[in-house]
mmCIF file of C-alpha atoms in Angstrom:
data_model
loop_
_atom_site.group_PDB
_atom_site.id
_atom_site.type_symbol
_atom_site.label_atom_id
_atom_site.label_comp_id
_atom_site.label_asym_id
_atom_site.label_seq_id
_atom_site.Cartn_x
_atom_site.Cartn_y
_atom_site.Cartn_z
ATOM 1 C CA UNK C 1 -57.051 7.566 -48.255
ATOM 2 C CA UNK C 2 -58.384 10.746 -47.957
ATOM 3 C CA UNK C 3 -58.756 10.444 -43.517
ATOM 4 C CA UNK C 4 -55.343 9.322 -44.006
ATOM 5 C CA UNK C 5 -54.358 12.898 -46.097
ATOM 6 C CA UNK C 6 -56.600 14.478 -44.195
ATOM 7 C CA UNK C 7 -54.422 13.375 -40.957
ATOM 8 C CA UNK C 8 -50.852 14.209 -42.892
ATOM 9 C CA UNK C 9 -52.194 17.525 -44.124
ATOM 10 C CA UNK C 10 -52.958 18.387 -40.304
ATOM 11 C CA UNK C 11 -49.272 17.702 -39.550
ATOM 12 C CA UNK C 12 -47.470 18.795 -42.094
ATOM 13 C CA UNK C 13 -49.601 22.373 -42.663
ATOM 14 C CA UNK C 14 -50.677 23.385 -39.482
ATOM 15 C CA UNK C 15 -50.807 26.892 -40.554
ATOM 16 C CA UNK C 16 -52.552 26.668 -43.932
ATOM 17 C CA UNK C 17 -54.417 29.567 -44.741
ATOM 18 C CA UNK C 18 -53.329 31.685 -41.748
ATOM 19 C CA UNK C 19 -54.195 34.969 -42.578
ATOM 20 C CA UNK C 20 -51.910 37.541 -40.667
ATOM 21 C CA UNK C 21 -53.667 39.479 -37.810
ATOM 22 C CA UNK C 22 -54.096 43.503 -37.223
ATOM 23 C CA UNK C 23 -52.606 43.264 -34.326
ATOM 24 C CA UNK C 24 -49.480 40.738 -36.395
ATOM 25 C CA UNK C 25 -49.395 44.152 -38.648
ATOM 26 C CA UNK C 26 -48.775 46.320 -36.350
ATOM 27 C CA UNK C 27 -45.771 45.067 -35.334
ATOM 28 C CA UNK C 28 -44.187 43.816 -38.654
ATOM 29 C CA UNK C 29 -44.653 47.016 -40.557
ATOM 30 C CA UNK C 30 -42.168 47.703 -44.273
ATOM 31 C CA UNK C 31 -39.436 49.283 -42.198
ATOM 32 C CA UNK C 32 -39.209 45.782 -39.738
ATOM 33 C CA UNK C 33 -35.692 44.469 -39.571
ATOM 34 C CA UNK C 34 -36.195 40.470 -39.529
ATOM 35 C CA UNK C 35 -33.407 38.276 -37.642
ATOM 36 C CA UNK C 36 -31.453 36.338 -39.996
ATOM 37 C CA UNK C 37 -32.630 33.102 -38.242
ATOM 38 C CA UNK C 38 -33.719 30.417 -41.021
ATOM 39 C CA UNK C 39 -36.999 28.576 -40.376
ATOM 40 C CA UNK C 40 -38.654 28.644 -44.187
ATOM 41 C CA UNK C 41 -42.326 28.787 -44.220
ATOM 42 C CA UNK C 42 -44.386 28.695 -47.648
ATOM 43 C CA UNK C 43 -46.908 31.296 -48.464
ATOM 44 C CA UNK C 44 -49.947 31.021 -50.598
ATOM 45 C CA UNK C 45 -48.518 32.493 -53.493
ATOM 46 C CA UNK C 46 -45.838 29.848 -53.730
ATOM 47 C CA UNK C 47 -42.662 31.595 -52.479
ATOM 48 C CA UNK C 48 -40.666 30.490 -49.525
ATOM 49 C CA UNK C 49 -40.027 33.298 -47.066
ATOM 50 C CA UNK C 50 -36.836 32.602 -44.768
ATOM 51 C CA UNK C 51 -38.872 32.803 -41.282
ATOM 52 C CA UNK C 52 -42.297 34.217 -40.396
ATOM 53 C CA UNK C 53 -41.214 37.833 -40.016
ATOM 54 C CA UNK C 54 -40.027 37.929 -43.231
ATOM 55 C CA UNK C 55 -43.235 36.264 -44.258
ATOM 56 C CA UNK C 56 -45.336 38.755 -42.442
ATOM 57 C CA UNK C 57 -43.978 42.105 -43.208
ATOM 58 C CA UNK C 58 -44.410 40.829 -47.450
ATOM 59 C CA UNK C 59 -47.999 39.528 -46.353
ATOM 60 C CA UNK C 60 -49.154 43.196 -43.941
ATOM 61 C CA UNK C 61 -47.184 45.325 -46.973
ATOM 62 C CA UNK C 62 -50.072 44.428 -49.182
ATOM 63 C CA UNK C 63 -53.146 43.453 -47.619
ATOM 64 C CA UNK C 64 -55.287 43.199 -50.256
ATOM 65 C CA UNK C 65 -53.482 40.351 -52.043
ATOM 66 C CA UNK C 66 -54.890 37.902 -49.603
ATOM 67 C CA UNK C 67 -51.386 36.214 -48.955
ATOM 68 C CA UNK C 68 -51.893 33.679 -46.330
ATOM 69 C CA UNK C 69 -49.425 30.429 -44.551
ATOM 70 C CA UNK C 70 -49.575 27.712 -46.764
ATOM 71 C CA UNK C 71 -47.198 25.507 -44.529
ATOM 72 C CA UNK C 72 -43.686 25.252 -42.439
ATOM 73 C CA UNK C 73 -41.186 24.466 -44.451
ATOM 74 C CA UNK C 74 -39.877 25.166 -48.104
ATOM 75 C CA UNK C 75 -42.432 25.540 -50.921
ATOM 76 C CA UNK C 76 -40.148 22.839 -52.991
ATOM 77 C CA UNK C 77 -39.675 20.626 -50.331
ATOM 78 C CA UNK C 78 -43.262 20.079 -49.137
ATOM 79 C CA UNK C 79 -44.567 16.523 -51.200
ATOM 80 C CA UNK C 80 -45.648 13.483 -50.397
ATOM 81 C CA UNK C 81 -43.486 10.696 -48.482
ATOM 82 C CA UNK C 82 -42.560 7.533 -50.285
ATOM 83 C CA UNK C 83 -44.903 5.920 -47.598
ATOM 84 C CA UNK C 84 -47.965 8.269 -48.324
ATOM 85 C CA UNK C 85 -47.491 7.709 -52.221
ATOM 86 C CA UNK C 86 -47.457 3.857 -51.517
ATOM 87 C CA UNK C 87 -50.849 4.399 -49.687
ATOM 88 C CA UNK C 88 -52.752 6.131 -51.714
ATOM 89 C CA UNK C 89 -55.842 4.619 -53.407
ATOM 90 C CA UNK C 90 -55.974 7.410 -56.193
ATOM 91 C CA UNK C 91 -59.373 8.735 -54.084
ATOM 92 C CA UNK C 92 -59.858 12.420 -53.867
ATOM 93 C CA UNK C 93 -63.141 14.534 -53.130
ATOM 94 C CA UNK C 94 -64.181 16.859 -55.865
ATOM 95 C CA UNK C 95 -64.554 19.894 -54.238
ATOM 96 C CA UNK C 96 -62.641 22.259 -56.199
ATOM 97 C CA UNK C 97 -60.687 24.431 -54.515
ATOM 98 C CA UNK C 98 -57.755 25.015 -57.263
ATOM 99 C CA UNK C 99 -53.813 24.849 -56.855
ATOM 100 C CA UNK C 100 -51.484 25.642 -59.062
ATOM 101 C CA UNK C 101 -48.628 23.263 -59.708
ATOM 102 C CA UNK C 102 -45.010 24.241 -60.634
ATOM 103 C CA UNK C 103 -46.095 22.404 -64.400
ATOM 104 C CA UNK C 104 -48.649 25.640 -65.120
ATOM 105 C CA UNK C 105 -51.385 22.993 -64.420
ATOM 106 C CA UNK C 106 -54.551 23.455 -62.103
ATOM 107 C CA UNK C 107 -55.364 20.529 -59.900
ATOM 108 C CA UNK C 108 -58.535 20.744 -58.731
ATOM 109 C CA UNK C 109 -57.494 20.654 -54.679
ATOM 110 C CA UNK C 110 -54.669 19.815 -52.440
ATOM 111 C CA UNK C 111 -55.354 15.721 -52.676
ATOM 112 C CA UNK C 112 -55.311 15.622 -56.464
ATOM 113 C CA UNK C 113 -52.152 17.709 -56.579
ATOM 114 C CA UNK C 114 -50.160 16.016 -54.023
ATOM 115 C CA UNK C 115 -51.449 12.563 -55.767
ATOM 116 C CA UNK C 116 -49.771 14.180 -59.192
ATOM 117 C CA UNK C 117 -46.814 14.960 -56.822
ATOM 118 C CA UNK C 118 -46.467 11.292 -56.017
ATOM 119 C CA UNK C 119 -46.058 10.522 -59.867
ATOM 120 C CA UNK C 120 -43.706 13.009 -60.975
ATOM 121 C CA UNK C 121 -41.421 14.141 -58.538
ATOM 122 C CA UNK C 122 -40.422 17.359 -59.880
ATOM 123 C CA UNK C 123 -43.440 19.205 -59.350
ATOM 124 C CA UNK C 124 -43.837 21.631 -56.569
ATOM 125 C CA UNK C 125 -46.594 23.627 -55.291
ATOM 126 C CA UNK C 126 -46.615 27.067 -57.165
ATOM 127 C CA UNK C 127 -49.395 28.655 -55.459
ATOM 128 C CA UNK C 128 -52.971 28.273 -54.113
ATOM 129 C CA UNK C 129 -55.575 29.668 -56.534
ATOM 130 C CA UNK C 130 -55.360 29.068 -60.043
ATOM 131 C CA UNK C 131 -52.728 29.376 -62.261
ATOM 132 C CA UNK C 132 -52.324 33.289 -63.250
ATOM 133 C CA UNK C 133 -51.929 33.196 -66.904
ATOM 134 C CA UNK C 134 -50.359 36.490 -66.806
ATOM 135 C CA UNK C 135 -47.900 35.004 -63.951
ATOM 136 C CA UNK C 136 -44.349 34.771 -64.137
ATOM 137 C CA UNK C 137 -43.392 32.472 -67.615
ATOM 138 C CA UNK C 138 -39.313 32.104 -68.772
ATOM 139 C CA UNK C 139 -39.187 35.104 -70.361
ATOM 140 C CA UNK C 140 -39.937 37.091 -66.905
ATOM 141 C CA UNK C 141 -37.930 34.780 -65.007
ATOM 142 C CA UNK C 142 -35.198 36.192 -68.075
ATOM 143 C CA UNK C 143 -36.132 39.908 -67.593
ATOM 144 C CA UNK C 144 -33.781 41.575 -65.816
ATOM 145 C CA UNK C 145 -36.229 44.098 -64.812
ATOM 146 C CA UNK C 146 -38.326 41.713 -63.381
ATOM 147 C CA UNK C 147 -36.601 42.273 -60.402
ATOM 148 C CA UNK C 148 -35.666 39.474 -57.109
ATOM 149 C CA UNK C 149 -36.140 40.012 -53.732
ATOM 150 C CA UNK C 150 -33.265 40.230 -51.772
ATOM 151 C CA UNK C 151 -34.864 36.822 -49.093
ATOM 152 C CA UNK C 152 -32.059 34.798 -48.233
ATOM 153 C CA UNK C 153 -32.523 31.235 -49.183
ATOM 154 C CA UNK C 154 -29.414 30.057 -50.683
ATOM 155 C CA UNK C 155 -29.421 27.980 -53.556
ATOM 156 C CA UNK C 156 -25.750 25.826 -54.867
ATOM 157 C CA UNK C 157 -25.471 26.078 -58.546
ATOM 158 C CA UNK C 158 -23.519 23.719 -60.539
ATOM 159 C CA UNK C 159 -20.684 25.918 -61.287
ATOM 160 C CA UNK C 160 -19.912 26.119 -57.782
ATOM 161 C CA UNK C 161 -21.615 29.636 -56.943
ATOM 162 C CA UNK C 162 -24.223 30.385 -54.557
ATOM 163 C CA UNK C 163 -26.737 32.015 -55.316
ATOM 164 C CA UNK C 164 -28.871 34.418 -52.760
ATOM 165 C CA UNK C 165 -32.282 32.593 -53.819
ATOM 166 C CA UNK C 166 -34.304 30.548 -56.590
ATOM 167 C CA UNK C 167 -35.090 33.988 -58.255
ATOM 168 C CA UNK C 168 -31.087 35.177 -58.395
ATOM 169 C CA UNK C 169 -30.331 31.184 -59.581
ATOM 170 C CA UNK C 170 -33.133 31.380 -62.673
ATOM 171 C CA UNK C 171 -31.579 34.669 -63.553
ATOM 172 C CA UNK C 172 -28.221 33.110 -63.826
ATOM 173 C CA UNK C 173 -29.564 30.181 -65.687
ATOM 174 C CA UNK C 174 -31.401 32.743 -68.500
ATOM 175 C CA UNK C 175 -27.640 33.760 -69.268
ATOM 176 C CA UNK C 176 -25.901 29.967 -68.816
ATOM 177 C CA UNK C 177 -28.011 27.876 -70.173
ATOM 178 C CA UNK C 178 -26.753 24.361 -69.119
ATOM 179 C CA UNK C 179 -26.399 25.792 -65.254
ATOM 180 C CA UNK C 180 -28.205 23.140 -63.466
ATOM 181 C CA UNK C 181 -28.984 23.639 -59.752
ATOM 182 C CA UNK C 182 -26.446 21.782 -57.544
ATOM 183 C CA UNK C 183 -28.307 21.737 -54.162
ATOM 184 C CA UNK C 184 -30.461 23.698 -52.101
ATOM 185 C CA UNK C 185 -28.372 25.483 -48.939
ATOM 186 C CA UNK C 186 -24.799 26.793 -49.707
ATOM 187 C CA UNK C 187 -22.336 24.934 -51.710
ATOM 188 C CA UNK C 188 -20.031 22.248 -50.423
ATOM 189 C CA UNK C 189 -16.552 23.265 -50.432
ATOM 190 C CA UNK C 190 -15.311 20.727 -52.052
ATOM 191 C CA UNK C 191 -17.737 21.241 -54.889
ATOM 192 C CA UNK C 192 -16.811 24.607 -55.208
ATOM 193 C CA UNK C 193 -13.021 24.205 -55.065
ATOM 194 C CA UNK C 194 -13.443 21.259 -58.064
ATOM 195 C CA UNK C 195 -15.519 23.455 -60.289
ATOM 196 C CA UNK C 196 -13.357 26.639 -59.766
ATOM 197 C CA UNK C 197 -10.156 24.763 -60.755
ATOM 198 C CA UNK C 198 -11.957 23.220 -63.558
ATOM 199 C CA UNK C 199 -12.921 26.641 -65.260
ATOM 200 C CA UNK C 200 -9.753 28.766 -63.921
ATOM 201 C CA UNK C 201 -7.932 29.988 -66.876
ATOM 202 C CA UNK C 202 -6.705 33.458 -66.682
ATOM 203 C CA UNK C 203 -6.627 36.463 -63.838
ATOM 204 C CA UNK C 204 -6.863 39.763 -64.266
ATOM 205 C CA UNK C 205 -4.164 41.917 -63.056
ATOM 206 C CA UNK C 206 -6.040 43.883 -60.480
ATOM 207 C CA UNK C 207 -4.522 44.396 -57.383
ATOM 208 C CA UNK C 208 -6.520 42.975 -54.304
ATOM 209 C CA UNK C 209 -3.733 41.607 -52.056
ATOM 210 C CA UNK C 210 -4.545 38.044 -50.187
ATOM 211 C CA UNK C 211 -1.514 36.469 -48.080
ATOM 212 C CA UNK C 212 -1.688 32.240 -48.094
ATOM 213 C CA UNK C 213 -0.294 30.160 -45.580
ATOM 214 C CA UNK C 214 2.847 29.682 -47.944
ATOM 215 C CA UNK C 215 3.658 33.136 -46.749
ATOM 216 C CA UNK C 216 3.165 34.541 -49.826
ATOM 217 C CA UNK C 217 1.002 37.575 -51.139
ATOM 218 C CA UNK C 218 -1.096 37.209 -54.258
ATOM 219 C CA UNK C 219 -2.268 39.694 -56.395
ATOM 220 C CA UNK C 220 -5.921 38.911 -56.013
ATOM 221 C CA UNK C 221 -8.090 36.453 -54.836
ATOM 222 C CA UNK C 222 -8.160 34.390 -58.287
ATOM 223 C CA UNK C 223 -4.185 34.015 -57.978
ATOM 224 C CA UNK C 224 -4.348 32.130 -54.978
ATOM 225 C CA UNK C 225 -7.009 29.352 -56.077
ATOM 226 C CA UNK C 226 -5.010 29.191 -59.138
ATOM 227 C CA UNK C 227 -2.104 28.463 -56.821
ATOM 228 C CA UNK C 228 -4.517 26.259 -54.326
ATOM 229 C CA UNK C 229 -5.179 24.187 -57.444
ATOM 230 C CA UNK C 230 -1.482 23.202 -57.129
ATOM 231 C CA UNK C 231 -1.167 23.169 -54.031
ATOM 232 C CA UNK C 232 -4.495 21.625 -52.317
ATOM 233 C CA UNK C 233 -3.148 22.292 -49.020
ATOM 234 C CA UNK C 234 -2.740 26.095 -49.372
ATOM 235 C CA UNK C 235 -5.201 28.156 -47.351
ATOM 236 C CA UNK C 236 -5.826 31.578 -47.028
ATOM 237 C CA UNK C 237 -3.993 33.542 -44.263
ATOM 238 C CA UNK C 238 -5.411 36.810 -44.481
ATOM 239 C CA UNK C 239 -6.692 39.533 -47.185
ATOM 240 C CA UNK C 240 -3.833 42.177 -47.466
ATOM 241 C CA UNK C 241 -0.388 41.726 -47.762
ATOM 242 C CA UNK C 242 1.052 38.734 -45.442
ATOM 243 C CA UNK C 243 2.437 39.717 -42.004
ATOM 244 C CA UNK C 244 6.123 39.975 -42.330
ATOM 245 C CA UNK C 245 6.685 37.925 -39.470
ATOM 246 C CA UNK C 246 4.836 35.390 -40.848
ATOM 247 C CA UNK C 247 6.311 35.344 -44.084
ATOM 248 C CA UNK C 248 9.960 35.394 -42.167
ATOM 249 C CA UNK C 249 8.439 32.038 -40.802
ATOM 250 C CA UNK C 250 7.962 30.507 -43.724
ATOM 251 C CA UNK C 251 9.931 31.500 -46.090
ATOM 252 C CA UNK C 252 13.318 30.264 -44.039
ATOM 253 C CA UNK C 253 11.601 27.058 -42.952
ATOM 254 C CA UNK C 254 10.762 26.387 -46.701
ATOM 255 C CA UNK C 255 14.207 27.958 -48.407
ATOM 256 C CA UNK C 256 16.294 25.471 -49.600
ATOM 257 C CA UNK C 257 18.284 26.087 -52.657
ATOM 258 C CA UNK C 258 18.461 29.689 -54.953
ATOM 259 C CA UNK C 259 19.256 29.932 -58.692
ATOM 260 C CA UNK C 260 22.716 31.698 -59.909
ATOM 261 C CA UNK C 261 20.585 34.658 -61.811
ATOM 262 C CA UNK C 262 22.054 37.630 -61.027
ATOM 263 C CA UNK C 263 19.266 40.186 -60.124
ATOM 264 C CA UNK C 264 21.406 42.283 -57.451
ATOM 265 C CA UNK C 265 20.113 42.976 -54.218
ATOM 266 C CA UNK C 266 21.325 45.548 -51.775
ATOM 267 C CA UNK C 267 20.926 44.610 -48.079
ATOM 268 C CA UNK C 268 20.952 46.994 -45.305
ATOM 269 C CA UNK C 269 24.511 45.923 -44.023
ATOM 270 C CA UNK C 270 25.686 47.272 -47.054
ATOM 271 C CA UNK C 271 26.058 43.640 -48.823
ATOM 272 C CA UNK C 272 25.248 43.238 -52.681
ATOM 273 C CA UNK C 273 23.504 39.569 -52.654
ATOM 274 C CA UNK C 274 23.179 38.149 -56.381
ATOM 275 C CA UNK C 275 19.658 37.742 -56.155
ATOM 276 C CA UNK C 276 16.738 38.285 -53.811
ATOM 277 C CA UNK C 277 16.502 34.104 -53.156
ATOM 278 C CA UNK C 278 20.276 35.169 -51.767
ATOM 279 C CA UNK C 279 19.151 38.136 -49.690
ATOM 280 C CA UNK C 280 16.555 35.851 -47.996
ATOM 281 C CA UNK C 281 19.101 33.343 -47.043
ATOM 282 C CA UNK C 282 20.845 36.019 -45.127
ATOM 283 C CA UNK C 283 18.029 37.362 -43.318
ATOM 284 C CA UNK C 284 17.314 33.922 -42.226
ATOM 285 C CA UNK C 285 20.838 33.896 -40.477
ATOM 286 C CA UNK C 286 21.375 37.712 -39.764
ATOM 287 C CA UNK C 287 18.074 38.717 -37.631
ATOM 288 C CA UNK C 288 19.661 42.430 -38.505
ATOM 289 C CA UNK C 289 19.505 42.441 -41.951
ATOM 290 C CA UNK C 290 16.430 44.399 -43.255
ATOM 291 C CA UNK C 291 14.030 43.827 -46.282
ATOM 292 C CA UNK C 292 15.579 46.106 -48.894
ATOM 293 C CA UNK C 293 13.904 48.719 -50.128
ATOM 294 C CA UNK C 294 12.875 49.917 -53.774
ATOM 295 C CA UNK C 295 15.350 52.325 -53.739
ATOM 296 C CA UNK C 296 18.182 49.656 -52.507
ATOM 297 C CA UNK C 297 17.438 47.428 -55.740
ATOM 298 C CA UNK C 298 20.116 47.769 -58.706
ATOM 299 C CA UNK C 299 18.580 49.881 -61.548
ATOM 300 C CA UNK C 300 19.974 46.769 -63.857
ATOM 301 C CA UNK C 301 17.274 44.484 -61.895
ATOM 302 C CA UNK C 302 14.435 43.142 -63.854
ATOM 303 C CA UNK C 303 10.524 42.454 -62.513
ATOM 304 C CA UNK C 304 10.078 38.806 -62.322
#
């Protein structure tokens, strides 16, 4: 057993306990702009870092806190295969060289935490080192002074958000309590679109025009999933007011059949149509006929 962990530990954490260099330093000083390129490594301190720059200008900002590589990879997602757990004997050294699980518990080195991994698999590696008692506890994670970095490592909640990281997520769970996390990564769309229809009730009335392929324009974004809810196969055009063109388009290829209200329109030929259903009718025929403006609209008409 422990050759064999000894073996997995090689390939899994080939850069355990990398300490950065001067040199590394140097060039990955606090005003460093990282690429947005995502390949997660785990520091020693238990927080996933979105690629090695990111890892290194936290790690050179603060030298003395003796941050090193844990491993490649997400913090959460390094464990044990199903294939190591079925191997292993239960044998461990006892050399103590402490890590701190996600439980608040202090294993007494790598091999007896990853062989507590293999029976409950919920716990993650929190740090190496033990346990800080004064570390962060749920009413930190709560504490909106506490404060989140700004590391992007998106996390899918299950009301259909995403969230920038873990830190941004527990936040969000202090103030809804049964917000359980969805997935790690962005959301699916189709998760998303299912929860926000679920929970859409009411918009506000702020103006924030989007156009949808319908060729209409809606008030704000919240109007058009309301109207995507109906109408699964609506999609959004374009934020702003829809191209006039385009809602020429489809507004004659969809017109069909107008209501008798009268809510007089005036044309630009001069025409009084009964209502604006009417007017569009006769643009769709007469290429000439412009939109009418505010001023060409009966004072006797009412706001829909």
């Amino acid at each position: 057993m422990l050759v064999l962990l000894t073996v997995v530990l090689a390939l899994l954490m080939p850069a355990s306990g990398q300490r950065p260099t001067n040199e590394e330093c140097a060039r990955h000083g606090p005003n460093t702009a990282c690429n947005r390129n995502i390949a997660f490594v785990c520091g020693s301190n238990g927080q996933s870092y979105s690629n090695q720059c990111e890892f290194l200008v936290a790690a050179c900002a603060n030298p003395n806190s003796g941050l090193s590589l844990y491993a490649r990879g997400r913090c959460d997602d390094i464990r044990p295969t199903k294939d190591e757990c079925d191997r292993d004997d239960g044998t461990c050294t006892r050399e103590y060289i402490p890590v701190c699980g996600s439980d608040r518990r202090n294993y007494s080195n790598l091999c007896v935490f990853r062989a507590a991994q293999c029976k409950d698999p919920n716990l993650t590696f929190k740090g190496l080192g033990e346990c800080d008692d004064t570390g962060p506890t749920k009413d930190d994670e709560c504490d909106p002074d506490g404060g989140c970095t700004r590391e992007y490592i998106p996390v899918c909640g299950s009301d259909g958000r995403n969230y920038i990281n873990t830190c941004f997520f527990k936040y969000a769970q202090c103030k809804t309590p049964n917000l359980t996390l969805q997935r790690h990564g962005q959301c699916d769309p189709t998760h998303v679109k299912k929860v926000q229809c679920a929970g859409l009730r009411v918009c506000t009335r702020e103006y924030i025009p989007v156009c949808g392929s319908d060729g209409k324009t809606y008030g704000n974004p919240c109007e058009l999933r309301s109207a995507q809810c109906k109408t699964p196969n609506l999609t959004l055009q374009r934020h702003g007011r829809c191209d006039p063109t385009h809602v020429k388009k489809v507004q004659c290829a969809g017109l069909r059949v107008c209501t008798r209200e009268y809510i007089p329109v005036c044309g630009s030929d001069g025409v009084s149509y009964s209502n604006f259903c009417v007017f569009q009718f006769a643009q769709c025929k007469k290429a000439s006929v412009d939109p009418p403006t505010p001023w060409a609209v009966r004072p006797n008409t009412r706001e829909e």
